[in-house]
Rosetta silent file (secondary structure, phi, psi, omega in degrees, C-alpha in Angstrom):
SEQUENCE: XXXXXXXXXXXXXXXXXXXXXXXXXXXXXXXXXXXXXXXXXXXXXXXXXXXXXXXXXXXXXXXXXXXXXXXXXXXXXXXXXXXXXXXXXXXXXXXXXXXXXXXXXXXXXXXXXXXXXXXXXXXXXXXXXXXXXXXXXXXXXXXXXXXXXXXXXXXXXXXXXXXXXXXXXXXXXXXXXXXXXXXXXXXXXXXXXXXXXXXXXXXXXXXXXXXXXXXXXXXXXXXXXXXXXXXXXXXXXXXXXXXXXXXXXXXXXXXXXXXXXXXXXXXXXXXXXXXXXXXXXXXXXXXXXXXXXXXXXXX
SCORE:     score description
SCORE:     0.000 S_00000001
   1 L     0.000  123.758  151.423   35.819   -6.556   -2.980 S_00000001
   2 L   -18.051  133.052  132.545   31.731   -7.762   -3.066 S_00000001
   3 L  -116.404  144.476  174.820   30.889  -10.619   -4.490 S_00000001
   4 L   -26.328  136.411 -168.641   27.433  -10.458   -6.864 S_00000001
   5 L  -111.195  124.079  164.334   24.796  -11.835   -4.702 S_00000001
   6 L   -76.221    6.582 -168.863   23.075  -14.608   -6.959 S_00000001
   7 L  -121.167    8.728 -172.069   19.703  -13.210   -5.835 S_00000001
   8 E   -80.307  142.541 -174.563   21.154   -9.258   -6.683 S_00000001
   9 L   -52.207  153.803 -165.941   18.800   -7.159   -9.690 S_00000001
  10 L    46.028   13.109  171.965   21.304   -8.248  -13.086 S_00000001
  11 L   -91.509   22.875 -176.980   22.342  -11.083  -11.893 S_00000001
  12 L  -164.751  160.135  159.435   20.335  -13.595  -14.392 S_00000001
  13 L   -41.037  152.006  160.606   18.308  -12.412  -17.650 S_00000001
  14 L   -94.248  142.321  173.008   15.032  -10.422  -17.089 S_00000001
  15 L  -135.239  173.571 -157.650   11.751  -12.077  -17.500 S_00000001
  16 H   -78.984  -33.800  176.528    8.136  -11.067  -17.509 S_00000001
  17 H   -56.004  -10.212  154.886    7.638  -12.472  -14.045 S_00000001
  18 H   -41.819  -36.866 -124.362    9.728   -9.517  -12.577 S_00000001
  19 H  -122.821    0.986  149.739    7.071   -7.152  -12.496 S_00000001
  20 H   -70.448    7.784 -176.823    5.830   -8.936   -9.861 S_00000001
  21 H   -96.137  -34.997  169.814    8.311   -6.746   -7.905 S_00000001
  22 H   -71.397  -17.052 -153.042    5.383   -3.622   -8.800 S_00000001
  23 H   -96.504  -32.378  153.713    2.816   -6.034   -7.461 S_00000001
  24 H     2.871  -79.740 -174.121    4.749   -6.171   -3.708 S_00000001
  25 L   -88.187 -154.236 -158.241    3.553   -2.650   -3.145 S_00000001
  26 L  -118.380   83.151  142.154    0.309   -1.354   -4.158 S_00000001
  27 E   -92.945  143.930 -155.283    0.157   -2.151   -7.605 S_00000001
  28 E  -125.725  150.022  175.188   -2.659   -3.333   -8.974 S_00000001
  29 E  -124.526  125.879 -167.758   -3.109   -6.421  -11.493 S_00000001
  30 E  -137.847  118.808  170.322   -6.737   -6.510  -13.096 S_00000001
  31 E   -30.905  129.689  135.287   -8.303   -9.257  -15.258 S_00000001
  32 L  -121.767  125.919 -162.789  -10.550   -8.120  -17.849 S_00000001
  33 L    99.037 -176.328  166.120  -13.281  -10.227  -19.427 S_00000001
  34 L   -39.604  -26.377  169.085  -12.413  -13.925  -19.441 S_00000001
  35 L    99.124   34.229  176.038   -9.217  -12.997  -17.826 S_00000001
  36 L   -90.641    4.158  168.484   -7.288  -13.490  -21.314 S_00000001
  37 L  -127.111  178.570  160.443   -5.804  -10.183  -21.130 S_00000001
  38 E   176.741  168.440 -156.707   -4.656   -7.574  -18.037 S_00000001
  39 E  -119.116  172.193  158.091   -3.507   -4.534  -17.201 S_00000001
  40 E  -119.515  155.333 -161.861   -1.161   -2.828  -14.291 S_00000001
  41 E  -166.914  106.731  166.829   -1.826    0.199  -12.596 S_00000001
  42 E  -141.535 -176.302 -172.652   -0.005    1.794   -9.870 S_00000001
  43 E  -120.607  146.495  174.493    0.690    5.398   -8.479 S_00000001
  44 L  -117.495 -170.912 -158.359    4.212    7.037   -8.019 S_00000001
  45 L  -107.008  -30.986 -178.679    4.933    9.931   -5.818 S_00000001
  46 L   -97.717  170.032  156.102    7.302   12.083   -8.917 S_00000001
  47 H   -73.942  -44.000  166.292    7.878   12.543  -12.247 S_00000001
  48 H   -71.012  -21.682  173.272   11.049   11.005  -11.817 S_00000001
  49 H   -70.424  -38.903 -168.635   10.107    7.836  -10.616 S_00000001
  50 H   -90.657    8.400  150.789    7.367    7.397  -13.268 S_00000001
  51 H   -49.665  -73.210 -143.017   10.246    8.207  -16.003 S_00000001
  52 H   -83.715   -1.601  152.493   12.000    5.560  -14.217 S_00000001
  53 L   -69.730  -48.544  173.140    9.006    2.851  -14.017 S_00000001
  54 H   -69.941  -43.777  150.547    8.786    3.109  -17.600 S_00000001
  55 H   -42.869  -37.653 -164.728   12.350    3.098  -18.556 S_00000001
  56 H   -74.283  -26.900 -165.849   12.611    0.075  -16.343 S_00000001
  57 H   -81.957  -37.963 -164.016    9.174   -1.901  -18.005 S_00000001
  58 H   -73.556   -3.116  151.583   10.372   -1.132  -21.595 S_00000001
  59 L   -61.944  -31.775 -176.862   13.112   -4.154  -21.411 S_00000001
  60 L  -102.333   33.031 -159.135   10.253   -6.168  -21.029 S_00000001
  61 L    28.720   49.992  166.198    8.316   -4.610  -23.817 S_00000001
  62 L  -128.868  115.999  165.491    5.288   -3.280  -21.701 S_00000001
  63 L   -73.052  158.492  110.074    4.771    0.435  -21.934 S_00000001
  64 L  -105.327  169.583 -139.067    3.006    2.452  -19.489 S_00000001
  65 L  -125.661  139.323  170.765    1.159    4.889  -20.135 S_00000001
  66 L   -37.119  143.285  170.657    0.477    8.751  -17.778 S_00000001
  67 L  -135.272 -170.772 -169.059   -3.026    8.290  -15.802 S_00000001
  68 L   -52.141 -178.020  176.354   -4.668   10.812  -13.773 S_00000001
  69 E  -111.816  173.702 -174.212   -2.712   12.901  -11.104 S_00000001
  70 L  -144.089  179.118  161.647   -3.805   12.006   -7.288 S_00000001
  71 L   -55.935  -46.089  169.646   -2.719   13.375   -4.031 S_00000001
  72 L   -34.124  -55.162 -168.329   -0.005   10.589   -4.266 S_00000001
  73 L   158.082 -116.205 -142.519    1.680   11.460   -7.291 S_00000001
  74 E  -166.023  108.069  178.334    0.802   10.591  -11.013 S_00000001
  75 E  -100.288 -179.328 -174.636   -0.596    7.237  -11.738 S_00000001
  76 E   -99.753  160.920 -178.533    1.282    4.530  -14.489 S_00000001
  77 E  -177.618  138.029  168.608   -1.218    1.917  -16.115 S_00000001
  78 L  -110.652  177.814 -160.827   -0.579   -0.086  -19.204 S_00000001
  79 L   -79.464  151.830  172.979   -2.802   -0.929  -21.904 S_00000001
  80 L   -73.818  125.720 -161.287   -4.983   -5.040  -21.199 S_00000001
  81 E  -132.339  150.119  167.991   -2.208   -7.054  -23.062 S_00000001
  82 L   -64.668  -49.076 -165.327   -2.468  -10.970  -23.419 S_00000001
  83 L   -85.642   18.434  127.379    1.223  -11.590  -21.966 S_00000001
  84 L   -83.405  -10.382  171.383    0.147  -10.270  -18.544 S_00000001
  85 H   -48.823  -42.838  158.970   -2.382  -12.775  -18.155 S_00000001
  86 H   -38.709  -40.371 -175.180   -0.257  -15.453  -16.846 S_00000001
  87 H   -94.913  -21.932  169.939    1.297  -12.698  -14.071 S_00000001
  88 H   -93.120  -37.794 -172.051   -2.657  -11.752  -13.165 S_00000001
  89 H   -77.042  -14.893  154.905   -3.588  -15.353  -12.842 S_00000001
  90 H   -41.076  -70.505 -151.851   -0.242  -16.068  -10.653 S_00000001
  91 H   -98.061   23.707  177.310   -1.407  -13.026   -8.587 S_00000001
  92 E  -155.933  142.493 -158.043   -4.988  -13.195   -8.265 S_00000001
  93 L   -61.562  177.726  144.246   -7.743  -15.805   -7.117 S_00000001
  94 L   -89.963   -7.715  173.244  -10.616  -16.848   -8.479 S_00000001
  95 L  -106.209   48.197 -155.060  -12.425  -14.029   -6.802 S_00000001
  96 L    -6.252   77.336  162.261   -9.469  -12.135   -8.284 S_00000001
  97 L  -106.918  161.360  177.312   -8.407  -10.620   -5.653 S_00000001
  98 E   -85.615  145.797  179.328   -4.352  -10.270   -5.312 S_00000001
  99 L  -158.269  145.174  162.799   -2.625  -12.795   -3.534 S_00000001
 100 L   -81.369  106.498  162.561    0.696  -13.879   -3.666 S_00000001
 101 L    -0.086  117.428  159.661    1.720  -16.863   -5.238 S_00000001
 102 L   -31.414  140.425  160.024    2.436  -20.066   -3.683 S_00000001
 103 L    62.122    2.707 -162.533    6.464  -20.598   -3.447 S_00000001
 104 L   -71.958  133.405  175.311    6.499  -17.032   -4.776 S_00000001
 105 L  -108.674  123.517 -160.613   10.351  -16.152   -4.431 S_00000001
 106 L   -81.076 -168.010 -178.448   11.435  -12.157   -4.199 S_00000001
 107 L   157.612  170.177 -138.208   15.061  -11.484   -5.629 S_00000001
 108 E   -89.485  -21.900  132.756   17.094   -8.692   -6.428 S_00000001
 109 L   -53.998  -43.545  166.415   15.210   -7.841   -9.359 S_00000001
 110 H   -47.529  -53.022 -153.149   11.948   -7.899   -8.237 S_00000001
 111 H   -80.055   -9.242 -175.313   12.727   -6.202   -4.772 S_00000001
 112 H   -87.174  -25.361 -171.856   14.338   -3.452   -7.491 S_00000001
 113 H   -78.660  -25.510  124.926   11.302   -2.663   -9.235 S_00000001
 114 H    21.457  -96.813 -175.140    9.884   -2.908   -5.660 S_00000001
 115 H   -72.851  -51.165  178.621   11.911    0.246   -4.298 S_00000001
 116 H   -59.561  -33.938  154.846   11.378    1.911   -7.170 S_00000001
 117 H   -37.526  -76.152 -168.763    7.511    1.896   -7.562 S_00000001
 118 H   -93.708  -37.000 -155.622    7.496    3.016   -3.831 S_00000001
 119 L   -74.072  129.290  172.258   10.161    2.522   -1.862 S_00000001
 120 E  -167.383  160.113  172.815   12.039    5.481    0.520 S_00000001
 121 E   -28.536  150.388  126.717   13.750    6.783    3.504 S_00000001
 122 L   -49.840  -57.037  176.748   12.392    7.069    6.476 S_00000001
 123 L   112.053  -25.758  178.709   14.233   10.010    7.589 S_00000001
 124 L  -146.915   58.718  163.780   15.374    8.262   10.456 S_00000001
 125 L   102.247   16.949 -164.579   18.127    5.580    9.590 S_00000001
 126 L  -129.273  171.948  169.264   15.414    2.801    8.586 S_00000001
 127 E  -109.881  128.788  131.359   13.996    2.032    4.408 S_00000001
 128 E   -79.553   91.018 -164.927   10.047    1.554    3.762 S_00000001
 129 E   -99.828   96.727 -171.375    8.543   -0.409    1.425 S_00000001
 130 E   -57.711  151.406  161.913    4.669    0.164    1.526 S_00000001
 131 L   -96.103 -160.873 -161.706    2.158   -2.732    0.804 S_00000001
 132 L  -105.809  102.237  164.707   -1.108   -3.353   -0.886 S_00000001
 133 L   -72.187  -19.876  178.292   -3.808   -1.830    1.538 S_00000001
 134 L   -83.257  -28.000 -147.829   -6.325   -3.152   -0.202 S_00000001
 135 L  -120.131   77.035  167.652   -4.562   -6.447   -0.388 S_00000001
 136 L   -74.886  -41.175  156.671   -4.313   -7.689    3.714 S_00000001
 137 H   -46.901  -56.560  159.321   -4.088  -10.835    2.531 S_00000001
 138 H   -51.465   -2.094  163.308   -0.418  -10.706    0.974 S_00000001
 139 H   -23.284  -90.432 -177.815    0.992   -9.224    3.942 S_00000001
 140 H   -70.376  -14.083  157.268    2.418  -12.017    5.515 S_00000001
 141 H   -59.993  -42.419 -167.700    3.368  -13.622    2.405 S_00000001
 142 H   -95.451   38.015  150.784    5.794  -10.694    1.576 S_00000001
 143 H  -102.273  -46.929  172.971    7.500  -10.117    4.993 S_00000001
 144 H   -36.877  -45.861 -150.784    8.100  -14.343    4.573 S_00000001
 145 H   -65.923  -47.363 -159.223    9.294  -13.489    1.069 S_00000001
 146 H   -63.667  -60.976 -177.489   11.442  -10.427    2.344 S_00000001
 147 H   -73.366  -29.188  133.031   12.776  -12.057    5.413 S_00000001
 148 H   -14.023  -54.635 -169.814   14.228  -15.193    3.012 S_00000001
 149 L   -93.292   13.603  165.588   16.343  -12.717    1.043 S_00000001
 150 L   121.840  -45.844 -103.412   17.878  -11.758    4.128 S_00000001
 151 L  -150.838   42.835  179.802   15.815   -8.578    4.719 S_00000001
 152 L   -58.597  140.143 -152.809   13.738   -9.422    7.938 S_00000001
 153 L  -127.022  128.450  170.805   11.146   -6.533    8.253 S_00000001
 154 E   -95.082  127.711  160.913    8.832   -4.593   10.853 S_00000001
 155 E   -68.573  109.069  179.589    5.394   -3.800   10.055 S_00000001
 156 E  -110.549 -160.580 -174.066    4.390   -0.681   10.194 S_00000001
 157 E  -131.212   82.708  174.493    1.511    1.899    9.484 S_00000001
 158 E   -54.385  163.771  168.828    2.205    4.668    7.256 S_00000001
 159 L  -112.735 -176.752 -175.645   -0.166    7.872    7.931 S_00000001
 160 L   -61.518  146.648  157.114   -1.800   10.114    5.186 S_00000001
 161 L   -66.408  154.380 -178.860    0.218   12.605    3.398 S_00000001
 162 H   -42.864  -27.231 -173.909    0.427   15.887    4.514 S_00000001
 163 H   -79.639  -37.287 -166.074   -2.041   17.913    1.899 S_00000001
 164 H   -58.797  -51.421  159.880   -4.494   14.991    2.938 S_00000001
 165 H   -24.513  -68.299  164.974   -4.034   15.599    6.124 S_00000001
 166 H   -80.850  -25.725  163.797   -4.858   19.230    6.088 S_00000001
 167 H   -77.859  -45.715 -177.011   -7.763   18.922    3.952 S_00000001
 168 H   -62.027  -50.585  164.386   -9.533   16.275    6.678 S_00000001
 169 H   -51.055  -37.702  178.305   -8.698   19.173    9.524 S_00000001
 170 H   -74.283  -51.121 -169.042  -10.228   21.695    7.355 S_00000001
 171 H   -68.907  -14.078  160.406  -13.455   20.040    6.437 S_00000001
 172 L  -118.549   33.846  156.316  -14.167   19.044    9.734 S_00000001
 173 L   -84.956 -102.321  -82.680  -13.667   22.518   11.046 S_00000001
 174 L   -99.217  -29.645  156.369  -15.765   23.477    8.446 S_00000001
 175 L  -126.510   93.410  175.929  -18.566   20.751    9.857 S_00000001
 176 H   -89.267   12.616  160.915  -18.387   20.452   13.231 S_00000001
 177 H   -63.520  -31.409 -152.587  -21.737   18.660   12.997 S_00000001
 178 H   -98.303   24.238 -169.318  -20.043   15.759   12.128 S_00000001
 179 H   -90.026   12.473 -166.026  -18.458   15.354   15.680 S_00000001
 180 H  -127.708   19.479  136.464  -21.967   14.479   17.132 S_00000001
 181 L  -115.265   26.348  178.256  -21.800   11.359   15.184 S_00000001
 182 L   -65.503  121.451  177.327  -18.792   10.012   16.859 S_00000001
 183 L   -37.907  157.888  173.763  -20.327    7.192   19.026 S_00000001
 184 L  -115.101  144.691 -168.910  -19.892    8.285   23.162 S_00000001
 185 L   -92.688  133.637  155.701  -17.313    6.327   24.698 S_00000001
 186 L  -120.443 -167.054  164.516  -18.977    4.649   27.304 S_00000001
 187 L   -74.371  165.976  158.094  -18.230    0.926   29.524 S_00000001
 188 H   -52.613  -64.388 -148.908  -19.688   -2.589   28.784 S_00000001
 189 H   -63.324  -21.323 -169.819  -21.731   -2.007   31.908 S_00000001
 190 H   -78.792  -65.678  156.367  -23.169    1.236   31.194 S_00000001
 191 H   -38.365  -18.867  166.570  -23.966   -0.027   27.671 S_00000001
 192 H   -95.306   13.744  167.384  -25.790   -3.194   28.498 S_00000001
 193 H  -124.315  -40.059 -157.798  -28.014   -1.251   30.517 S_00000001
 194 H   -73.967  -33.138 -174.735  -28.615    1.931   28.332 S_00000001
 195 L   -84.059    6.153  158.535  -29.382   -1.331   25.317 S_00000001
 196 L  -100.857  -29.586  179.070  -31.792   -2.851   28.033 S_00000001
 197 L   -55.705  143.036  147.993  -33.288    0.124   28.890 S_00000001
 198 L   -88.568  110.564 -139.346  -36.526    1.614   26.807 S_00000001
 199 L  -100.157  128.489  144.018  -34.587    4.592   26.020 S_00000001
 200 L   -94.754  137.710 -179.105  -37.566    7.875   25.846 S_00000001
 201 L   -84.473  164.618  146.245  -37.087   11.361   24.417 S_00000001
 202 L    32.487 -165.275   57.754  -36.625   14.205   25.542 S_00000001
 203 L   -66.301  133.017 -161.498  -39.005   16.422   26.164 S_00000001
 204 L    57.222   36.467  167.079  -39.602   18.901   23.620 S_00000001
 205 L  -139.929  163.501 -166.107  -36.988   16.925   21.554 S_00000001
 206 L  -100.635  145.781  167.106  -38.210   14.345   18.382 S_00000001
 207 L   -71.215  158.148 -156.781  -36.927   10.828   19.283 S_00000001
 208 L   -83.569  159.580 -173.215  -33.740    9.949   17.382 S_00000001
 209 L  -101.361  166.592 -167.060  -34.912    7.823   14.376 S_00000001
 210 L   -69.076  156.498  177.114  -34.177    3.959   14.283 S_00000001
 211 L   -55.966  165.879  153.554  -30.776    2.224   13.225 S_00000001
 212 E   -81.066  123.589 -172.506  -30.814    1.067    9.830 S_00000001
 213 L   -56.025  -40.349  172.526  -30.915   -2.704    9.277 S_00000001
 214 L  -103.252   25.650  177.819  -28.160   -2.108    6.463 S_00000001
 215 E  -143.807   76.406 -176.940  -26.141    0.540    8.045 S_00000001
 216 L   -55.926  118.898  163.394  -25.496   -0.852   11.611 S_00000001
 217 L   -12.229  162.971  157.930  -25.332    1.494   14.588 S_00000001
 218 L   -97.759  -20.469  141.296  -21.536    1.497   15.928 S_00000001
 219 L   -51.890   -3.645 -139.577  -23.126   -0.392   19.338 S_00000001
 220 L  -125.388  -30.882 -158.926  -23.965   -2.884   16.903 S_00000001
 221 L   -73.872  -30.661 -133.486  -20.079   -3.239   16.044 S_00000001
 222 L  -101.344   46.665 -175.791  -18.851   -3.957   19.203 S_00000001
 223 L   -80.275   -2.137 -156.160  -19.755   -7.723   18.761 S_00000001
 224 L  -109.753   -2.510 -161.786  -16.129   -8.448   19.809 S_00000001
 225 L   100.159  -32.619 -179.620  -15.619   -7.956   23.226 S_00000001
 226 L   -78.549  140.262 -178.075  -13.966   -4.618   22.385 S_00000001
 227 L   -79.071  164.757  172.196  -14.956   -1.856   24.226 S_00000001
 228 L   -75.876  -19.359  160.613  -15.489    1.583   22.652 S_00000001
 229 L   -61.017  -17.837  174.273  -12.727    3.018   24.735 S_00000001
 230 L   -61.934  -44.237 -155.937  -10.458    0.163   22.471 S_00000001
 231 L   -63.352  161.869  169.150  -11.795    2.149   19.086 S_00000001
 232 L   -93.995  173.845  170.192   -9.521    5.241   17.569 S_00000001
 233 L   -47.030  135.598 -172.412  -11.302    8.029   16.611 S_00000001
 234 L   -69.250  144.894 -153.066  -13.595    8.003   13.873 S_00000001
 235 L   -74.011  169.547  165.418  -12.050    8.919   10.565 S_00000001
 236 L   -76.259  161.276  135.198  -12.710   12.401    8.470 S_00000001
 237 L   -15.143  151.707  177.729  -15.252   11.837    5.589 S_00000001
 238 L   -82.707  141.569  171.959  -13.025   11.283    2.234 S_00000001
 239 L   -94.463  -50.176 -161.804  -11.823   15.083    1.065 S_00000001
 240 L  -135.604 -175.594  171.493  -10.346   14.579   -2.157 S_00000001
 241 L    28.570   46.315 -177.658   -9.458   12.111   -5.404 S_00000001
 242 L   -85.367   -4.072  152.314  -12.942   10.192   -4.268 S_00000001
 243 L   -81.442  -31.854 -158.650  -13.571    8.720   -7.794 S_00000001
 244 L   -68.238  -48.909 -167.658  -10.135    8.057   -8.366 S_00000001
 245 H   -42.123  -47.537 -147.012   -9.684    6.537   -4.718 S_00000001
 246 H   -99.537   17.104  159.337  -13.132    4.481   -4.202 S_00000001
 247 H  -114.704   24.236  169.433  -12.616    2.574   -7.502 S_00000001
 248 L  -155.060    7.701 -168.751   -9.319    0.905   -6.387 S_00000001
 249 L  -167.312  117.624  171.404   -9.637    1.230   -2.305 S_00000001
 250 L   -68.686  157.822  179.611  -12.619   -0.204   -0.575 S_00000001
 251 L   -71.128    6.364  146.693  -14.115    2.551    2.020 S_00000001
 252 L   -42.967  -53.392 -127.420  -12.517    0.269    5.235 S_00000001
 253 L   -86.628  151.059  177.795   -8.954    1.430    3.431 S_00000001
 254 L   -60.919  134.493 -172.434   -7.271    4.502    4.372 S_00000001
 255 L  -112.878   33.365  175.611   -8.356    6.900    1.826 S_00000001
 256 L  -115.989  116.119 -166.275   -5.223    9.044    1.183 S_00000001
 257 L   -57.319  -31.763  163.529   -3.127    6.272   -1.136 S_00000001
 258 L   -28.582  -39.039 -152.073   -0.016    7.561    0.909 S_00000001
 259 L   -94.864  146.722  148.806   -1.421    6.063    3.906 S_00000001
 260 E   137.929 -165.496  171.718   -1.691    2.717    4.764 S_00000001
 261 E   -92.320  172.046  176.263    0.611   -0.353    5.497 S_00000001
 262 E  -163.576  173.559  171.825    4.461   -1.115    4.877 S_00000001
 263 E  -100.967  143.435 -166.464    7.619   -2.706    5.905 S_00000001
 264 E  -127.879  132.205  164.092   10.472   -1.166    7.614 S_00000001
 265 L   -95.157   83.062  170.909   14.278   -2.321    7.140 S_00000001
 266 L   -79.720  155.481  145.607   16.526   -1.243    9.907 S_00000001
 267 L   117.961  154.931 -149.028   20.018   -2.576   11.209 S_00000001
 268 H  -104.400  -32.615 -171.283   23.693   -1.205    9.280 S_00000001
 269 H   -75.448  -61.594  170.892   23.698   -5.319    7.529 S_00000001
 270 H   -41.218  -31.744 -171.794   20.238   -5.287    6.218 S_00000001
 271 H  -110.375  -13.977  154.016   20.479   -2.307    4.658 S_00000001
 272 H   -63.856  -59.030  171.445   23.994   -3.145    3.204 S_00000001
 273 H   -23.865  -96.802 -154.233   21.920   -6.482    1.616 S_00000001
 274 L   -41.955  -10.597  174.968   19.470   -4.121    0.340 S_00000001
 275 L  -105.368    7.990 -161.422   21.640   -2.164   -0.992 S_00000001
 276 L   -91.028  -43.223 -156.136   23.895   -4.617   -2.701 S_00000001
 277 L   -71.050  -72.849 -155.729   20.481   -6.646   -3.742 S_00000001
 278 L   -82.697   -5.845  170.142   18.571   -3.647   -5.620 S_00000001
 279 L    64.146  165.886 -173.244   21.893   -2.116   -7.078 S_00000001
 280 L   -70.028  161.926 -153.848   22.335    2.155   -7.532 S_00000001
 281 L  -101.769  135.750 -173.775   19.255    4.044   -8.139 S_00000001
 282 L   -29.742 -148.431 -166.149   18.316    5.291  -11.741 S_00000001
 283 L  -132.934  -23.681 -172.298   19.134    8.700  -13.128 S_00000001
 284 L   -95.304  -14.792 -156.416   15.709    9.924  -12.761 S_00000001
 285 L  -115.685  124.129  176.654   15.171    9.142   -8.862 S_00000001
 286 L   -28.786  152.255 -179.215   16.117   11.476   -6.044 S_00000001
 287 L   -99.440  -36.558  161.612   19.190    9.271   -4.424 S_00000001
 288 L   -31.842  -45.126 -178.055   17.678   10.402   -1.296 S_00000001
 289 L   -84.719  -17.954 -171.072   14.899    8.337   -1.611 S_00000001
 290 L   -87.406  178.395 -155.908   17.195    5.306   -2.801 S_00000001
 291 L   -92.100  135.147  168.076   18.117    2.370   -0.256 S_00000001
 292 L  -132.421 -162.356 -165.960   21.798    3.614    1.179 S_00000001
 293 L  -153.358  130.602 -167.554   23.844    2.025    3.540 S_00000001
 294 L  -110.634   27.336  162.908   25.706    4.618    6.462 S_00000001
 295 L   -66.394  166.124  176.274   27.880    1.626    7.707 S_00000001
 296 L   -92.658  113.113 -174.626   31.739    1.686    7.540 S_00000001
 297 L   -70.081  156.408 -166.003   33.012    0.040    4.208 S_00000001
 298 L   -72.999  135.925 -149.787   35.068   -2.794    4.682 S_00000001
 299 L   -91.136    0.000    0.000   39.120   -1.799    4.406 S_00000001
């Protein structure tokens, strides 16, 4: 027989500083005013999960409350309450941006609310627990935090969901104009001479009009040494949820919320921890999606 893992979800009292376990992934904590209140706001992918964010927050007496739908799911968002202020000024700066606490320690509560925000199968034997895309900075705080409890992690790159996906193929089938402003991959050498050059039009074509001093060419980018054969492709144009998106995800950021970065658990021990640590998955949430463990139990 287990024994309880002092760092496992129930193994001490709940306190309001759990809910830094929503703030992990890309949940957002936002000041408003003097910063003597704040709210939380994140997106879930179901119905059942946002049952089962809200069953989980009302021990700590903070409702949330249905927000808009997204591509994503449905997001959660409480009301600006005074007794998050302490948990926004923890997780955010003075140019409040989120950052993770100094000394910040995960545990088996946190890491539950965690999986549940976000957290799911891979599909092919590993668990993923997305980050903050918006957030770059906390990165490497939470794989430190992660790899502490046991739960050393790979970084990975989620891609867009599938509906996004297919909207970004249609629209730019629908404007193939907008392939002729993908930069041409050329060399350094060819480029330092075509930028030395006094480049003339055409004939019988209008001269291309000048870069913009606040919208820099993408020749102008390349300030790094990297060549343009280094760049990926240039992205589609945003397709969809572009109010909801471009008021919580700067336009660098992937703009399908699916998308973006996370942590991957592999290995038959680690994902016995994880599952002993975050305990069995709610009533509301596909089991599929919960952290399992395909190892051979001990006899």
């Amino acid at each position: 027989m287990s024994q309880l893992s002092l760092f496992s979800a129930d193994a001490r009292p709940l306190r309001l500083g759990d809910l830094a376990g929503l703030l992990c992934g890309p949940a957002r904590i936002t000041r408003f005013g003097a910063g003597d209140t704040a709210r939380i706001s994140l997106q879930v992918a179901d119905p059942g999960r946002a049952a089962a964010v809200r069953a989980a927050a009302a021990p700590f007496g903070i409702p949330f409350e249905l927000g808009e739908r997204t591509c994503a799911g449905r997001e959660l968002r409480t009301a600006y309450r005074r007794d998050l202020a302490g948990l926004a000024r923890a997780w955010t700066g003075r140019d409040r941006r989120k950052n993770v606490p100094a000394g910040f320690q995960l545990d088996g509560t946190a890491l539950r609310l965690w999986v549940l925000a976000c957290g799911r199968a891979d599909g092919r034997g590993g668990y993923v627990l997305p980050l903050d895309g918006t957030a770059p900075g906390t990165h490497d705080a939470l794989i430190a935090a992660t790899t502490r409890l046991g739960l050393p992690p790979a970084r990975i790159v989620l891609p867009p969901c599938e509906d996004c996906r297919e909207r970004a193929a249609a629209d730019q089938e629908a404007d193939p104009a907008r392939a002729e402003d993908t930069p041409t991959t050329v060399d350094d050498a060819d480029a330092d001479t075509r930028a030395d050059a006094d480049p003339a039009p055409t004939a019988g074509l209008p001269a291309p009009p000048p870069s913009s001093p606040t919208r820099p060419s993408p020749a102008i980018l390349l300030t790094d040494g990297t060549t343009a054969l280094d760049l990926p492709p240039a992205p589609p144009a945003p397709a969809q949820c572009r109010s909801h998106h471009l008021a919580l995800v700067p336009a660098v950021a992937p703009e399908c919320p699916a998308a973006g970065p996370a942590l991957r658990i592999t290995g038959a021990r680690r994902l016995q921890r994880l599952v002993e640590l975050v305990g069995p998955a709610p009533e509301d949430v596909d089991t599929a999606e919960w952290p399992r463990h395909w190892g051979r139990t001990r006899a």
